[in-house]
Amino acid sequence: MKIAFSKPSLPTEGAIVAGVLEGKALGATARALDEAAGGGLSRAVAASRFEGKKGQSLTILAPAGLDVSRVVLIGLGKAKDMDALAAQAFGGAAVAQLLTSGETGAVLAVDPVEGAPLPETEFAAQAGFGARLRSYRFDKYMTKRKKEDKPSLKRLTVATADAAGAKTFFAVLDKVADGVVLTRDVVSEPANVIHPESLAEVAEGLKDLGVEVEVLGEKQMRKLGMGSLLGVGQGSERESRLVVMRWNGSADKDCAPVAFVGKGVTFDSGGISIKPGAGMEEMKWDMAGAGAVIGAMAAIAGRKAKVNAVGVVGLVENMPSGTAQRPGDVVTSMSGQTIEVINTDAEGRLVLADALWYTQDRFKPRFMVDLATLTGAIVISLGHEYAGLFASDDTLAKRLDAAGKAVGEQLWRLPMGEAYDKQIKSDIADMKNVGGREGGSITAAQFLKRFTNDVAWAHLDIAGMAWSSKDTATCPKGATAFGVRLLDRLVADYCEDKAGQ
Ligand code: BES
Ligand code: MN
Ligand code: ZN
């Protein structure tokens, strides 16, 4: 679907989408349409339960007196709540109504609204962003879909007073959307298509954006002493990979980078501690942390952010086989610390242990943020509303929280501490890889912290957020790309040259 911007004008064909404020207050465009339709729209509104509340919509087909084939009224809620997320939801709702409606073109009217916190031009750009995000489809394997189920909408024109300004603003958001789409694509792909080698190849594609990409194979990782990561992949036919992506966008080439680290388990069968069959197919998206880091790097490079950023993803497939690691095995990590592998299904932390250590050791970053679908326990704690946030640095935690709020990817901070750390003491090695059922997400974070070497660090447990079982305002059900917008925003607000340091 193509998104364009134009000056306000009433279309003579296709669909027109217009906003209505809570309390049935028609916006300027809806009022103009209503007038042309001899009051037909207000009569339709009066006859319905549509009140202009957020999330509501009302479609009027073939309205008498108008040339358009349909008018879609979308509830904007209250003027004071019309922020960037509301704008995205507005654009998303338009697409949800029209994508498979049979319409091929639509105009999305953005009207001036008194008391709205966001300038109209930005509102229009954000609406376009939301529309693009909501139009995402992963349907390449659907060969027999009925015509009426296929997307029909090809063009969405956002009509707004300063169309040129909105277009300029949108161009930046469009790069972020590129990152989101890349992440959703790799997370959606099945594990026979996306495995460590092929995911590394996707990351290598970022070279086109000016990102330096290095791919380390098993031999190199063995040389570096990454026994923890390699142990997870040793049961798989696929070779493990570690991918390093570097974007040098700061004017100061020597400025210490920010670093993002991702768990990339391209399939998590549990290994010898094999998972139950029901739902195991979901573990194709156990690389969503790595996917988000790759997408965030694409966004940051795509919009040429003035920052030095490093993305490191540990890519492995966790399989049971004659060569797989066993419960009870002891592995030595790159840090030199030894780990007793009690449960081969607690593999993400084993991958991140070496990826985190490598990242701080090689790049001496300002801070590290890792993203991982790490524990089922975080889904029990927070459900599908917040990702878990763990941090050794309060400023970083606050900034992540603020960035998450701004983009609608919410985080909830959980505690850490010595008492939890004790739970991963081992009788035979420096630590064990599980700490019991109690506080399972926290002991996982404690484990990771041991590999951060006291660099400012935060860990996002995104197990409950990487995949959505239902459509949301800006995301159809499936892979969400949680973390891409958040990391991009963290960089934009706090890490770029001249930003708040
Ligand atoms: N990838 C899983 C965590 C997960 C569970 C992600 C559900 C998304 C949805 C992780 O590798 C795992 O298996 N964790 C175990 C840890 C346990 C063995 C200590 C878990 O959460 O059960
Ligand atoms: Mn697992
Ligand atoms: Zn896993």
PDB file of N, CA and C in Angstrom, residues 397-451:
ATOM      1  N   ALA A 397      17.041   2.871  32.864  1.00  0.00           N
ATOM      2  CA  ALA A 397      15.699   2.308  33.077  1.00  0.00           C
ATOM      3  C   ALA A 397      14.632   3.372  32.834  1.00  0.00           C
ATOM      4  N   LYS A 398      14.855   4.567  33.359  1.00  0.00           N
ATOM      5  CA  LYS A 398      13.873   5.656  33.209  1.00  0.00           C
ATOM      6  C   LYS A 398      13.728   6.053  31.753  1.00  0.00           C
ATOM      7  N   ARG A 399      14.859   6.115  31.053  1.00  0.00           N
ATOM      8  CA  ARG A 399      14.815   6.517  29.643  1.00  0.00           C
ATOM      9  C   ARG A 399      14.103   5.471  28.792  1.00  0.00           C
ATOM     10  N   LEU A 400      14.358   4.227  29.082  1.00  0.00           N
ATOM     11  CA  LEU A 400      13.679   3.153  28.346  1.00  0.00           C
ATOM     12  C   LEU A 400      12.176   3.220  28.604  1.00  0.00           C
ATOM     13  N   ASP A 401      11.836   3.454  29.859  1.00  0.00           N
ATOM     14  CA  ASP A 401      10.427   3.536  30.229  1.00  0.00           C
ATOM     15  C   ASP A 401       9.738   4.676  29.470  1.00  0.00           C
ATOM     16  N   ALA A 402      10.424   5.829  29.427  1.00  0.00           N
ATOM     17  CA  ALA A 402       9.850   6.998  28.743  1.00  0.00           C
ATOM     18  C   ALA A 402       9.746   6.753  27.241  1.00  0.00           C
ATOM     19  N   ALA A 403      10.772   6.165  26.656  1.00  0.00           N
ATOM     20  CA  ALA A 403      10.745   5.871  25.217  1.00  0.00           C
ATOM     21  C   ALA A 403       9.616   4.894  24.910  1.00  0.00           C
ATOM     22  N   GLY A 404       9.460   3.907  25.766  1.00  0.00           N
ATOM     23  CA  GLY A 404       8.402   2.911  25.571  1.00  0.00           C
ATOM     24  C   GLY A 404       7.022   3.544  25.618  1.00  0.00           C
ATOM     25  N   LYS A 405       6.826   4.431  26.592  1.00  0.00           N
ATOM     26  CA  LYS A 405       5.526   5.114  26.705  1.00  0.00           C
ATOM     27  C   LYS A 405       5.239   5.922  25.440  1.00  0.00           C
ATOM     28  N   ALA A 406       6.275   6.603  24.944  1.00  0.00           N
ATOM     29  CA  ALA A 406       6.089   7.490  23.788  1.00  0.00           C
ATOM     30  C   ALA A 406       5.671   6.719  22.537  1.00  0.00           C
ATOM     31  N   VAL A 407       6.143   5.491  22.412  1.00  0.00           N
ATOM     32  CA  VAL A 407       5.831   4.730  21.190  1.00  0.00           C
ATOM     33  C   VAL A 407       4.775   3.653  21.406  1.00  0.00           C
ATOM     34  N   GLY A 408       4.280   3.550  22.649  1.00  0.00           N
ATOM     35  CA  GLY A 408       3.241   2.543  22.903  1.00  0.00           C
ATOM     36  C   GLY A 408       3.789   1.149  23.078  1.00  0.00           C
ATOM     37  N   GLU A 409       5.059   1.043  23.507  1.00  0.00           N
ATOM     38  CA  GLU A 409       5.631  -0.267  23.844  1.00  0.00           C
ATOM     39  C   GLU A 409       6.016  -0.193  25.322  1.00  0.00           C
ATOM     40  N   GLN A 410       5.100  -0.646  26.144  1.00  0.00           N
ATOM     41  CA  GLN A 410       5.223  -0.376  27.569  1.00  0.00           C
ATOM     42  C   GLN A 410       6.119  -1.364  28.309  1.00  0.00           C
ATOM     43  N   LEU A 411       6.838  -0.822  29.282  1.00  0.00           N
ATOM     44  CA  LEU A 411       7.746  -1.627  30.100  1.00  0.00           C
ATOM     45  C   LEU A 411       7.345  -1.522  31.561  1.00  0.00           C
ATOM     46  N   TRP A 412       7.582  -2.582  32.294  1.00  0.00           N
ATOM     47  CA  TRP A 412       7.342  -2.550  33.739  1.00  0.00           C
ATOM     48  C   TRP A 412       8.603  -3.066  34.417  1.00  0.00           C
ATOM     49  N   ARG A 413       9.164  -2.217  35.296  1.00  0.00           N
ATOM     50  CA  ARG A 413      10.428  -2.612  35.908  1.00  0.00           C
ATOM     51  C   ARG A 413      10.209  -3.582  37.061  1.00  0.00           C
ATOM     52  N   LEU A 414      11.024  -4.607  37.099  1.00  0.00           N
ATOM     53  CA  LEU A 414      10.981  -5.581  38.189  1.00  0.00           C
ATOM     54  C   LEU A 414      12.257  -5.483  39.007  1.00  0.00           C
ATOM     55  N   PRO A 415      12.207  -5.957  40.233  1.00  0.00           N
ATOM     56  CA  PRO A 415      13.367  -5.811  41.113  1.00  0.00           C
ATOM     57  C   PRO A 415      14.457  -6.828  40.806  1.00  0.00           C
ATOM     58  N   MET A 416      15.662  -6.472  41.250  1.00  0.00           N
ATOM     59  CA  MET A 416      16.793  -7.407  41.211  1.00  0.00           C
ATOM     60  C   MET A 416      17.473  -7.314  42.570  1.00  0.00           C
ATOM     61  N   GLY A 417      18.373  -8.223  42.841  1.00  0.00           N
ATOM     62  CA  GLY A 417      19.085  -8.133  44.119  1.00  0.00           C
ATOM     63  C   GLY A 417      19.766  -9.428  44.500  1.00  0.00           C
ATOM     64  N   GLU A 418      20.588  -9.305  45.504  1.00  0.00           N
ATOM     65  CA  GLU A 418      21.420 -10.429  45.919  1.00  0.00           C
ATOM     66  C   GLU A 418      20.645 -11.671  46.323  1.00  0.00           C
ATOM     67  N   ALA A 419      19.527 -11.436  46.993  1.00  0.00           N
ATOM     68  CA  ALA A 419      18.749 -12.587  47.464  1.00  0.00           C
ATOM     69  C   ALA A 419      18.318 -13.447  46.275  1.00  0.00           C
ATOM     70  N   TYR A 420      17.941 -12.778  45.181  1.00  0.00           N
ATOM     71  CA  TYR A 420      17.560 -13.527  43.974  1.00  0.00           C
ATOM     72  C   TYR A 420      18.788 -14.200  43.358  1.00  0.00           C
ATOM     73  N   ASP A 421      19.904 -13.482  43.400  1.00  0.00           N
ATOM     74  CA  ASP A 421      21.123 -13.995  42.784  1.00  0.00           C
ATOM     75  C   ASP A 421      21.533 -15.322  43.417  1.00  0.00           C
ATOM     76  N   LYS A 422      21.287 -15.454  44.716  1.00  0.00           N
ATOM     77  CA  LYS A 422      21.635 -16.692  45.441  1.00  0.00           C
ATOM     78  C   LYS A 422      20.946 -17.907  44.850  1.00  0.00           C
ATOM     79  N   GLN A 423      19.770 -17.685  44.259  1.00  0.00           N
ATOM     80  CA  GLN A 423      19.001 -18.814  43.721  1.00  0.00           C
ATOM     81  C   GLN A 423      19.729 -19.544  42.587  1.00  0.00           C
ATOM     82  N   ILE A 424      20.728 -18.889  41.967  1.00  0.00           N
ATOM     83  CA  ILE A 424      21.419 -19.567  40.862  1.00  0.00           C
ATOM     84  C   ILE A 424      22.808 -20.077  41.256  1.00  0.00           C
ATOM     85  N   LYS A 425      23.024 -20.252  42.569  1.00  0.00           N
ATOM     86  CA  LYS A 425      24.271 -20.880  43.025  1.00  0.00           C
ATOM     87  C   LYS A 425      24.287 -22.348  42.611  1.00  0.00           C
ATOM     88  N   SER A 426      25.437 -22.820  42.198  1.00  0.00           N
ATOM     89  CA  SER A 426      25.568 -24.226  41.801  1.00  0.00           C
ATOM     90  C   SER A 426      26.509 -24.947  42.754  1.00  0.00           C
ATOM     91  N   ASP A 427      26.326 -26.260  42.883  1.00  0.00           N
ATOM     92  CA  ASP A 427      27.212 -27.059  43.733  1.00  0.00           C
ATOM     93  C   ASP A 427      28.493 -27.442  43.003  1.00  0.00           C
ATOM     94  N   ILE A 428      28.497 -27.273  41.691  1.00  0.00           N
ATOM     95  CA  ILE A 428      29.629 -27.795  40.909  1.00  0.00           C
ATOM     96  C   ILE A 428      30.319 -26.720  40.064  1.00  0.00           C
ATOM     97  N   ALA A 429      29.608 -25.616  39.759  1.00  0.00           N
ATOM     98  CA  ALA A 429      30.171 -24.573  38.886  1.00  0.00           C
ATOM     99  C   ALA A 429      29.909 -23.185  39.488  1.00  0.00           C
ATOM    100  N   ASP A 430      30.303 -22.144  38.751  1.00  0.00           N
ATOM    101  CA  ASP A 430      30.124 -20.776  39.272  1.00  0.00           C
ATOM    102  C   ASP A 430      28.653 -20.402  39.411  1.00  0.00           C
ATOM    103  N   MET A 431      27.829 -21.013  38.586  1.00  0.00           N
ATOM    104  CA  MET A 431      26.377 -20.757  38.664  1.00  0.00           C
ATOM    105  C   MET A 431      25.656 -21.863  37.912  1.00  0.00           C
ATOM    106  N   LYS A 432      24.342 -21.941  38.123  1.00  0.00           N
ATOM    107  CA  LYS A 432      23.520 -22.835  37.307  1.00  0.00           C
ATOM    108  C   LYS A 432      22.579 -21.995  36.467  1.00  0.00           C
ATOM    109  N   ASN A 433      22.016 -22.590  35.429  1.00  0.00           N
ATOM    110  CA  ASN A 433      21.248 -21.764  34.490  1.00  0.00           C
ATOM    111  C   ASN A 433      19.775 -21.640  34.830  1.00  0.00           C
ATOM    112  N   VAL A 434      19.321 -22.250  35.925  1.00  0.00           N
ATOM    113  CA  VAL A 434      17.947 -22.003  36.380  1.00  0.00           C
ATOM    114  C   VAL A 434      17.945 -21.792  37.894  1.00  0.00           C
ATOM    115  N   GLY A 435      16.979 -21.009  38.356  1.00  0.00           N
ATOM    116  CA  GLY A 435      16.935 -20.692  39.776  1.00  0.00           C
ATOM    117  C   GLY A 435      15.650 -21.141  40.445  1.00  0.00           C
ATOM    118  N   GLY A 436      14.959 -22.103  39.838  1.00  0.00           N
ATOM    119  CA  GLY A 436      13.693 -22.557  40.413  1.00  0.00           C
ATOM    120  C   GLY A 436      12.523 -21.752  39.859  1.00  0.00           C
ATOM    121  N   ARG A 437      11.315 -22.171  40.197  1.00  0.00           N
ATOM    122  CA  ARG A 437      10.122 -21.543  39.639  1.00  0.00           C
ATOM    123  C   ARG A 437       9.870 -20.145  40.181  1.00  0.00           C
ATOM    124  N   GLU A 438      10.236 -19.943  41.448  1.00  0.00           N
ATOM    125  CA  GLU A 438       9.919 -18.664  42.086  1.00  0.00           C
ATOM    126  C   GLU A 438      10.738 -17.527  41.479  1.00  0.00           C
ATOM    127  N   GLY A 439      10.066 -16.477  41.046  1.00  0.00           N
ATOM    128  CA  GLY A 439      10.776 -15.329  40.482  1.00  0.00           C
ATOM    129  C   GLY A 439      11.613 -15.697  39.276  1.00  0.00           C
ATOM    130  N   GLY A 440      11.065 -16.563  38.432  1.00  0.00           N
ATOM    131  CA  GLY A 440      11.833 -17.103  37.311  1.00  0.00           C
ATOM    132  C   GLY A 440      12.393 -16.062  36.349  1.00  0.00           C
ATOM    133  N   SER A 441      11.654 -14.974  36.132  1.00  0.00           N
ATOM    134  CA  SER A 441      12.162 -13.940  35.218  1.00  0.00           C
ATOM    135  C   SER A 441      13.286 -13.146  35.876  1.00  0.00           C
ATOM    136  N   ILE A 442      13.189 -13.027  37.186  1.00  0.00           N
ATOM    137  CA  ILE A 442      14.195 -12.237  37.917  1.00  0.00           C
ATOM    138  C   ILE A 442      15.510 -13.011  38.017  1.00  0.00           C
ATOM    139  N   THR A 443      15.429 -14.299  38.319  1.00  0.00           N
ATOM    140  CA  THR A 443      16.682 -15.061  38.411  1.00  0.00           C
ATOM    141  C   THR A 443      17.344 -15.158  37.036  1.00  0.00           C
ATOM    142  N   ALA A 444      16.517 -15.158  35.975  1.00  0.00           N
ATOM    143  CA  ALA A 444      17.089 -15.141  34.618  1.00  0.00           C
ATOM    144  C   ALA A 444      17.866 -13.844  34.407  1.00  0.00           C
ATOM    145  N   ALA A 445      17.287 -12.737  34.881  1.00  0.00           N
ATOM    146  CA  ALA A 445      17.964 -11.433  34.753  1.00  0.00           C
ATOM    147  C   ALA A 445      19.240 -11.400  35.594  1.00  0.00           C
ATOM    148  N   GLN A 446      19.163 -11.995  36.775  1.00  0.00           N
ATOM    149  CA  GLN A 446      20.372 -12.054  37.634  1.00  0.00           C
ATOM    150  C   GLN A 446      21.496 -12.800  36.923  1.00  0.00           C
ATOM    151  N   PHE A 447      21.101 -13.848  36.228  1.00  0.00           N
ATOM    152  CA  PHE A 447      22.077 -14.629  35.465  1.00  0.00           C
ATOM    153  C   PHE A 447      22.750 -13.738  34.416  1.00  0.00           C
ATOM    154  N   LEU A 448      21.940 -13.004  33.672  1.00  0.00           N
ATOM    155  CA  LEU A 448      22.493 -12.142  32.612  1.00  0.00           C
ATOM    156  C   LEU A 448      23.436 -11.091  33.193  1.00  0.00           C
ATOM    157  N   LYS A 449      23.032 -10.530  34.329  1.00  0.00           N
ATOM    158  CA  LYS A 449      23.815  -9.443  34.941  1.00  0.00           C
ATOM    159  C   LYS A 449      25.255  -9.873  35.203  1.00  0.00           C
ATOM    160  N   ARG A 450      25.440 -11.160  35.469  1.00  0.00           N
ATOM    161  CA  ARG A 450      26.785 -11.656  35.750  1.00  0.00           C
ATOM    162  C   ARG A 450      27.705 -11.578  34.532  1.00  0.00           C
ATOM    163  N   PHE A 451      27.112 -11.283  33.377  1.00  0.00           N
ATOM    164  CA  PHE A 451      27.920 -11.219  32.154  1.00  0.00           C
ATOM    165  C   PHE A 451      27.994  -9.795  31.589  1.00  0.00           C
TER     166      PHE A 451
END
